[in-house]
Amino acid sequence: MGDPELPIIDGGRQAWVFLLSSVAVEGLLYGMLAYGVLLKFYRTNSEFGTHPFLPFVGLLSIGMQKLGAPIVTPLVIRHPRFRSHLMWSGWIVCVVSLVASSCASELWHLAMSIGVAFSLGFSILYYPMLNMLNDWWDVRRGFAYGIQFGLAGIISTILPFALAPLLELLGASWTLLLYAGVTFVIGGPTVYLLRAPAKAQESTPRVLNRMDWSVFRRICFTAMTLSNVLQGLVYSIPAVFLPVYASAVGLSSIQGTVILAVTNFAITVGQLGTGYLADIADSRILMGLLPLLSAVVVFVFWGPGQTLIRLVAFGLLFGLFSGGYIVLYSRFATALADDRATQTWLYTIFDVQRGVAIIVGGAIGGGLVHGVVNLSDYGAGEYKGLVIFCGACFVISSLGGLGWFFRGSSFRMPRRWRKNTKAAVAPSQSMEQLLSAIEHHIWLDAEKGVLQSDDGTHQRYLQSIRQAIRRQRVISVSSFVSRSSVYSTDFPSSTTTLKPFPLRVTRPRATMQRGNSSA
């Protein structure tokens, strides 16, 4: 069996402590990016309340949080020992930017403090935290991401009810200062609890940090990209515009807050449900189904929705179907690549795509709101173009699910690229698969020449690695383990047929024939 001193992943006490701590941090910080309540207050209580790009600040903050990923991710992958330092730095930046936002007297002050500085600080904290989450949760990663996003969404659901009366009572400046104090007092101890597993604290060998560039020519990656960009283009628009839309059709401030809270709660439930489904169903099927259902909800409920009941129904269904899409990122990455470094980069790429799409979608959405309110018209007249734009983007996004039919296909590369790509990718990819397997109690039986597992829990890893070996026509494993620092002491002590690395283990002839016939 494995080392009893190592922490238990996928459900041990420390894994749950990390998961719940990350929920608290994300909920506390992401709640400030729920800009709808602040937007409504600034509309009526600030000198720049009539500025047409005031809603854009909220979408800018969400987008900038994701655009910080390409800066943070290389540091996280190549220098994992600095992850804790990055999280502490991000926490400090968030607190300082909240204090600065309380002094905002012009729109650009708000854009720089909340839209840029706070979002980048959140990004510096967020991506090392997600990388550690992958260390703690592996087999049940979809479940963990559902919990992460879902429970954080519950906090975001409560925040509008807490912020709305505080804004009316104290004003924006004191409310933001109070929020900065809460972030300082609660966020600090919580960040302290975010620690990686003991074995993951060590630096990852450089060979495992190579990017598998071949994933970018796969049709599935292109389909996922198109679906993700179009979904991100319009996903955040309802959350920003719903309180203002509710006011335009004659609903009260409290009713608008209720609609927003119901939407956030439904997003939470949707993320939990999608996280569960992502572990048992093909993520590419969900990629096509969820945006399609979101489009139906937009056209049927938001467009003609002018009553509280209809808008609450819209928020509930929209949150259920659209909120869980981001949970699929971890499964998009594992569907495209086997090695950890490439998976981390893919998650970052999908998140950056979403960030750019949110910023662009916010600019487009603000320009589509024009005219006068006409309750007899679709979308209350003023918001007609915005509603149609959202529904159309969701429909086109759902077409990304067609990539499921091309899951094994790739775009053809120029001949001069193929040899170099294959030589650079295959060794590190195979080594990563082997080392990951060893960490999860899978080993090579030197007498039988086959992969073995110490219990049924890890049969899923065992099957995936056997398939990877057959796919790459690997007959000997010595070529990709000879440079590793793994020795026989890393294997279960009850195994007596193991030899120190480098081993030369050849698969049995029957296994080779099955691999050739299935390729």
XYZ file of C-alpha atoms in Angstrom:
519
model
C 0.000 0.000 0.000
C 1.009 3.671 -0.236
C 2.894 5.639 2.385
C 0.587 6.019 5.434
C 2.122 9.414 6.248
C 1.001 10.942 2.951
C -2.303 12.850 3.022
C -5.348 11.210 1.477
C -6.588 12.795 -1.727
C -10.135 12.698 -3.129
C -11.843 12.870 0.241
C -9.391 12.915 3.164
C -9.796 15.400 6.019
C -7.101 17.725 4.689
C -8.608 17.576 1.200
C -11.966 18.723 2.579
C -10.330 21.477 4.654
C -8.635 22.783 1.530
C -11.835 22.584 -0.535
C -13.965 24.437 2.024
C -11.258 27.068 2.542
C -11.064 27.675 -1.191
C -14.865 28.011 -1.253
C -14.690 30.718 1.422
C -11.956 32.641 -0.402
C -13.640 32.459 -3.794
C -17.072 33.316 -2.429
C -15.757 36.318 -0.521
C -13.780 37.756 -3.424
C -15.981 36.701 -6.324
C -18.964 38.238 -4.562
C -17.484 41.665 -5.205
C -17.430 40.855 -8.914
C -21.234 40.456 -8.717
C -21.571 44.058 -9.787
C -25.347 44.278 -10.249
C -26.184 45.791 -6.830
C -23.359 48.334 -7.026
C -24.423 49.238 -10.555
C -27.953 50.010 -9.459
C -26.718 52.187 -6.581
C -24.282 54.133 -8.764
C -27.032 54.666 -11.350
C -28.988 56.834 -8.931
C -26.411 58.047 -6.398
C -23.276 59.124 -8.256
C -22.141 61.850 -10.606
C -21.283 59.283 -13.279
C -24.527 57.322 -12.871
C -25.737 58.209 -16.371
C -22.493 57.211 -18.082
C -23.282 54.594 -20.782
C -20.227 52.486 -19.889
C -20.976 52.202 -16.176
C -22.217 48.574 -16.627
C -18.969 47.811 -18.457
C -16.978 48.112 -15.191
C -18.611 44.956 -13.834
C -17.881 42.950 -16.951
C -14.351 44.403 -17.065
C -13.713 43.129 -13.534
C -14.853 39.604 -14.423
C -12.845 39.616 -17.642
C -9.635 40.998 -16.127
C -9.717 38.340 -13.435
C -9.412 35.744 -16.168
C -6.895 37.672 -18.270
C -4.423 37.474 -15.400
C -4.194 33.719 -15.921
C -1.418 33.724 -18.602
C 0.789 35.703 -16.224
C 0.204 33.535 -13.168
C -0.003 30.068 -14.734
C 3.654 29.803 -15.931
C 4.829 30.656 -12.408
C 2.489 28.081 -10.907
C 3.613 25.295 -13.264
C 7.366 25.919 -13.194
C 7.690 27.069 -9.573
C 4.990 25.320 -7.507
C 6.813 26.176 -4.286
C 5.828 29.835 -4.831
C 2.089 29.138 -4.940
C 1.545 30.173 -1.319
C 3.510 33.390 -1.843
C 1.358 34.250 -4.842
C -1.852 33.686 -2.891
C -0.739 35.964 -0.058
C 0.253 38.649 -2.569
C -3.104 38.431 -4.330
C -4.967 38.752 -1.039
C -3.074 41.956 -0.169
C -3.761 43.460 -3.614
C -7.495 42.742 -3.228
C -7.689 44.476 0.154
C -5.759 47.548 -1.037
C -7.839 47.883 -4.216
C -11.090 47.743 -2.222
C -9.831 50.582 -0.035
C -8.905 52.543 -3.171
C -12.342 51.959 -4.730
C -13.996 53.597 -1.726
C -12.378 56.882 -2.794
C -13.659 56.732 -6.393
C -15.166 60.024 -7.568
C -15.014 59.383 -11.320
C -15.800 56.380 -13.484
C -12.182 55.688 -14.398
C -11.290 55.502 -10.675
C -13.837 52.727 -10.272
C -12.651 50.997 -13.437
C -9.007 50.969 -12.303
C -9.675 49.890 -8.704
C -12.469 47.305 -9.015
C -12.262 46.648 -12.753
C -8.482 46.139 -12.974
C -6.575 46.062 -9.645
C -9.026 43.977 -7.604
C -9.522 41.546 -10.477
C -5.791 41.020 -11.036
C -5.265 40.498 -7.297
C -8.026 37.908 -7.337
C -6.352 36.239 -10.312
C -2.984 36.072 -8.521
C -4.700 34.311 -5.630
C -7.143 32.208 -7.617
C -5.024 30.208 -10.084
C -2.453 28.879 -7.577
C -5.434 27.859 -5.444
C -7.018 25.944 -8.340
C -3.698 24.267 -9.104
C -3.496 23.053 -5.507
C -7.104 21.888 -5.743
C -6.045 19.574 -8.583
C -3.426 18.077 -6.247
C -6.033 17.315 -3.607
C -8.835 16.112 -5.922
C -8.111 13.918 -8.928
C -10.599 11.119 -9.618
C -13.475 13.194 -8.174
C -12.278 16.469 -9.655
C -15.570 17.281 -11.377
C -17.346 16.836 -8.042
C -14.796 19.071 -6.288
C -15.122 21.814 -8.896
C -18.898 21.641 -8.578
C -18.607 22.099 -4.801
C -16.049 24.873 -5.283
C -18.119 26.948 -7.680
C -21.480 25.980 -6.208
C -20.897 26.862 -2.548
C -19.029 30.008 -3.551
C -22.149 30.867 -5.534
C -24.240 30.576 -2.360
C -22.072 33.257 -0.777
C -22.587 35.387 -3.882
C -26.333 34.813 -3.480
C -26.315 36.179 0.072
C -24.117 39.197 -0.677
C -26.703 41.237 -2.659
C -29.070 41.109 0.337
C -26.254 42.271 2.629
C -24.848 44.962 0.336
C -28.139 46.560 -0.768
C -29.194 47.876 2.690
C -25.600 48.807 3.539
C -25.357 50.903 0.386
C -28.581 52.721 1.266
C -27.513 53.225 4.884
C -23.785 53.963 4.590
C -23.217 54.846 0.949
C -20.750 53.288 -1.474
C -17.533 54.543 0.166
C -18.183 53.184 3.658
C -19.677 49.958 2.315
C -16.550 49.267 0.256
C -14.326 50.094 3.253
C -16.339 47.678 5.378
C -15.991 44.999 2.718
C -12.229 45.581 2.629
C -12.133 45.027 6.399
C -14.109 41.783 6.124
C -11.789 40.586 3.349
C -8.770 41.341 5.543
C -10.131 39.677 8.692
C -11.672 36.564 7.107
C -9.478 36.174 4.031
C -6.129 36.114 5.849
C -6.739 33.078 8.106
C -8.492 31.276 5.261
C -5.565 31.734 2.871
C -3.341 30.298 5.621
C -5.303 27.020 5.393
C -4.675 26.691 1.646
C -1.737 24.279 1.603
C -0.740 21.706 -0.992
C -0.271 18.002 -0.171
C 3.151 17.274 1.288
C 4.327 15.290 -1.754
C 3.186 18.044 -4.140
C 5.333 20.676 -2.411
C 8.375 19.429 -4.313
C 9.307 21.080 -7.579
C 8.032 19.309 -10.661
C 10.788 18.050 -13.008
C 11.203 20.335 -16.002
C 10.452 17.501 -18.416
C 6.922 17.306 -17.005
C 6.295 21.014 -17.674
C 6.377 20.700 -21.445
C 3.260 21.713 -23.293
C 1.693 19.153 -25.616
C 1.156 21.427 -28.617
C -0.599 18.714 -30.597
C -3.858 19.357 -28.719
C -4.316 22.641 -30.598
C -4.788 20.868 -33.914
C -7.521 18.587 -32.609
C -11.019 19.294 -33.874
C -12.386 18.871 -30.353
C -10.213 21.754 -29.114
C -11.518 24.011 -31.885
C -15.113 23.044 -31.075
C -14.561 23.666 -27.365
C -12.985 27.052 -28.095
C -15.853 28.262 -30.284
C -18.455 27.042 -27.815
C -16.617 28.551 -24.847
C -16.071 31.974 -26.440
C -19.685 32.345 -27.548
C -21.033 31.145 -24.202
C -18.738 33.533 -22.328
C -19.723 36.391 -24.618
C -23.233 36.526 -23.143
C -23.147 34.498 -19.907
C -22.540 37.469 -17.571
C -24.882 39.894 -19.330
C -28.103 38.826 -17.522
C -26.439 39.049 -14.090
C -25.373 42.645 -14.800
C -28.513 43.875 -16.560
C -31.294 42.020 -14.691
C -31.633 44.536 -11.791
C -31.731 47.438 -14.265
C -34.136 45.570 -16.555
C -36.425 44.820 -13.606
C -36.508 48.512 -12.742
C -37.276 49.390 -16.381
C -40.382 47.167 -16.436
C -41.689 48.667 -13.193
C -40.442 46.277 -10.503
C -39.143 47.552 -7.172
C -35.545 47.528 -5.948
C -36.243 44.626 -3.576
C -37.840 42.609 -6.370
C -34.798 43.198 -8.591
C -32.533 41.981 -5.782
C -34.703 38.866 -5.359
C -34.387 38.058 -9.082
C -30.595 38.419 -8.893
C -30.412 36.267 -5.760
C -32.545 33.530 -7.339
C -30.261 33.574 -10.386
C -27.146 33.218 -8.217
C -28.734 30.400 -6.219
C -29.708 28.577 -9.413
C -26.152 28.975 -10.709
C -24.974 27.277 -7.514
C -27.324 24.327 -8.012
C -26.381 24.150 -11.695
C -22.681 24.014 -10.876
C -23.170 21.243 -8.328
C -25.262 19.230 -10.766
C -22.907 19.798 -13.685
C -19.938 18.818 -11.525
C -21.622 15.506 -10.755
C -22.590 14.894 -14.385
C -19.091 15.805 -15.624
C -17.650 12.793 -13.782
C -20.094 10.298 -15.311
C -20.985 11.749 -18.742
C -18.970 12.968 -21.724
C -18.241 16.674 -21.230
C -18.688 17.321 -24.958
C -22.325 16.244 -24.773
C -22.899 18.682 -21.911
C -21.068 21.345 -23.932
C -23.771 21.141 -26.585
C -26.785 20.619 -24.341
C -26.331 23.343 -21.704
C -26.006 26.349 -24.093
C -28.966 25.110 -26.142
C -31.202 24.984 -23.068
C -29.911 28.432 -22.038
C -30.942 29.823 -25.433
C -34.459 28.435 -25.054
C -34.773 30.046 -21.617
C -33.575 33.449 -22.912
C -36.003 33.519 -25.842
C -39.013 32.133 -23.955
C -38.692 33.773 -20.527
C -36.486 36.888 -20.701
C -37.737 38.404 -23.947
C -41.446 38.519 -23.017
C -40.718 38.644 -19.262
C -42.181 41.730 -17.607
C -43.595 40.267 -14.391
C -41.839 39.157 -11.236
C -42.907 35.517 -11.648
C -41.660 35.291 -15.223
C -38.315 36.944 -14.444
C -37.812 34.733 -11.381
C -38.490 31.702 -13.591
C -35.957 33.046 -16.081
C -33.310 33.530 -13.390
C -33.930 30.055 -11.981
C -33.741 28.195 -15.302
C -30.953 30.346 -16.729
C -28.797 29.752 -13.660
C -29.398 25.998 -13.759
C -28.418 25.595 -17.411
C -25.724 28.237 -17.912
C -24.009 28.373 -14.520
C -22.419 24.939 -14.691
C -20.608 25.449 -17.992
C -17.406 26.692 -16.339
C -17.237 23.478 -14.276
C -16.637 21.579 -17.522
C -13.224 23.232 -18.047
C -11.390 20.661 -15.944
C -12.994 17.849 -17.959
C -12.321 19.621 -21.257
C -8.647 19.611 -20.255
C -8.550 15.938 -19.235
C -10.392 14.949 -22.427
C -7.719 16.647 -24.548
C -4.516 15.794 -22.647
C -3.146 13.244 -20.195
C -0.261 15.152 -18.597
C -0.759 17.627 -15.750
C 1.145 20.568 -17.274
C -0.897 20.530 -20.490
C -4.126 20.189 -18.514
C -3.223 23.234 -16.414
C -2.449 25.266 -19.518
C -5.673 24.185 -21.211
C -7.744 25.235 -18.205
C -5.978 28.592 -18.280
C -6.561 28.985 -22.009
C -10.281 28.279 -21.664
C -10.498 30.735 -18.760
C -8.674 33.456 -20.717
C -10.957 32.896 -23.687
C -13.896 33.412 -21.366
C -12.360 36.566 -19.904
C -11.823 38.165 -23.306
C -15.325 37.132 -24.359
C -16.881 38.676 -21.242
C -15.143 42.013 -21.838
C -16.083 42.087 -25.522
C -19.619 40.919 -24.746
C -20.019 43.672 -22.174
C -19.011 46.341 -24.673
C -21.368 44.905 -27.306
C -24.210 44.462 -24.815
C -23.996 48.041 -23.579
C -24.293 49.287 -27.151
C -27.371 47.140 -27.807
C -29.394 48.790 -25.032
C -31.025 51.791 -26.705
C -34.384 53.318 -27.435
C -37.216 53.795 -24.952
C -39.052 51.342 -22.733
C -42.113 49.876 -24.441
C -43.825 47.227 -22.321
C -45.808 45.944 -25.287
C -42.636 45.150 -27.247
C -40.342 42.106 -26.989
C -37.570 42.728 -24.464
C -39.386 45.839 -23.227
C -38.269 47.576 -26.416
C -35.056 49.023 -24.972
C -33.513 45.572 -24.340
C -34.819 43.769 -27.432
C -31.475 43.720 -29.246
C -29.676 42.528 -26.110
C -32.058 39.595 -25.599
C -31.809 38.461 -29.228
C -28.008 38.762 -29.126
C -27.801 36.585 -25.987
C -30.093 33.888 -27.347
C -28.343 33.734 -30.719
C -24.891 33.361 -29.123
C -26.110 30.506 -26.929
C -27.573 28.715 -29.959
C -24.292 28.955 -31.890
C -22.338 27.943 -28.772
C -24.352 24.725 -28.533
C -23.034 23.695 -31.958
C -19.672 23.084 -30.281
C -21.137 19.828 -29.034
C -20.841 18.528 -32.584
C -17.129 18.183 -31.840
C -18.082 14.969 -30.017
C -18.393 13.281 -33.412
C -14.763 14.229 -34.215
C -13.275 13.383 -30.813
C -10.485 11.311 -32.367
C -9.705 13.599 -35.309
C -7.092 16.293 -35.808
C -6.388 18.957 -38.372
C -3.524 17.950 -40.663
C -0.227 19.667 -39.854
C 2.438 20.681 -42.393
C 4.849 17.804 -42.960
C 7.866 19.715 -41.618
C 6.155 20.115 -38.211
C 5.085 16.537 -37.574
C 8.340 14.827 -36.654
C 9.466 17.512 -34.206
C 6.080 17.670 -32.510
C 5.942 13.912 -32.000
C 9.477 13.753 -30.638
C 8.918 16.604 -28.195
C 5.564 15.485 -26.866
C 5.503 11.722 -26.532
C 8.316 11.201 -23.958
C 7.099 13.791 -21.424
C 3.499 12.743 -21.904
C 4.276 9.086 -21.228
C 6.465 9.895 -18.237
C 3.760 12.047 -16.708
C 1.255 9.232 -17.112
C 3.590 6.742 -15.457
C 4.549 8.980 -12.525
C 0.920 9.939 -11.948
C 0.034 6.250 -11.918
C 2.738 5.427 -9.379
C 1.409 8.120 -7.040
C -1.999 6.461 -7.202
C -0.864 2.916 -6.364
C -0.406 1.584 -9.872
C 2.833 -0.201 -10.654
C 4.599 -2.327 -13.213
C 4.877 -6.065 -12.496
C 8.340 -6.982 -13.762
C 7.618 -10.738 -14.019
C 4.274 -10.522 -15.798
C 5.165 -7.395 -17.769
C 1.782 -5.766 -17.117
C 0.412 -2.857 -15.127
C -1.182 -3.700 -11.780
C -3.334 -1.846 -9.237
C -3.488 -2.445 -5.479
C -7.278 -2.036 -5.242
C -10.362 -1.401 -7.337
C -10.355 2.344 -6.646
C -7.591 2.985 -9.144
C -8.799 0.751 -11.975
C -9.792 3.889 -13.882
C -6.171 5.085 -13.918
C -4.995 1.615 -14.844
C -7.270 1.441 -17.876
C -6.389 4.936 -19.119
C -2.647 4.286 -18.955
C -2.968 0.956 -20.748
C -4.857 2.759 -23.497
C -2.184 5.472 -23.661
C 0.551 2.860 -24.040
C -1.354 1.078 -26.818
C -2.010 4.377 -28.586
C 1.658 5.338 -28.613
C 2.915 1.836 -29.539
C 5.142 1.824 -26.423
C 6.815 -1.585 -26.065
C 9.443 -0.624 -23.473
C 8.953 1.814 -20.619
C 12.671 2.280 -19.956
C 12.891 5.081 -22.529
C 10.689 7.383 -20.516
C 11.467 6.429 -16.914
C 15.250 6.304 -17.064
C 15.535 10.046 -16.306
C 13.072 9.987 -13.411
C 13.985 9.894 -9.734
C 11.463 7.166 -8.880
C 12.784 3.986 -7.272
C 11.245 0.745 -6.103
C 10.689 2.181 -2.608
C 7.848 4.269 -4.042
C 5.897 1.097 -4.776
C 3.722 -0.871 -2.345
C 5.952 -2.785 0.069
C 3.972 -6.007 -0.426
C 5.147 -6.297 -4.029
C 8.213 -8.541 -4.375
C 8.556 -8.750 -8.154
C 9.741 -5.176 -8.713
C 13.209 -4.081 -9.756
C 14.785 -0.610 -9.416
C 14.362 1.726 -12.386
C 15.204 1.868 -15.219
C 13.135 -1.211 -16.043
C 12.654 -2.770 -19.418
C 9.162 -4.183 -19.253
C 7.635 -5.494 -22.461
C 3.917 -6.024 -22.770
C 2.742 -9.605 -23.439
C 2.123 -10.497 -27.048
C -1.648 -10.757 -26.530
C -1.762 -7.208 -25.163
C 0.259 -5.938 -28.123
C -2.123 -7.561 -30.573
C -5.115 -6.006 -28.842
C -3.391 -2.618 -28.934
C -2.611 -2.884 -32.645
C -6.103 -4.007 -33.529
C -7.723 -1.189 -31.568
C -5.523 1.554 -32.987
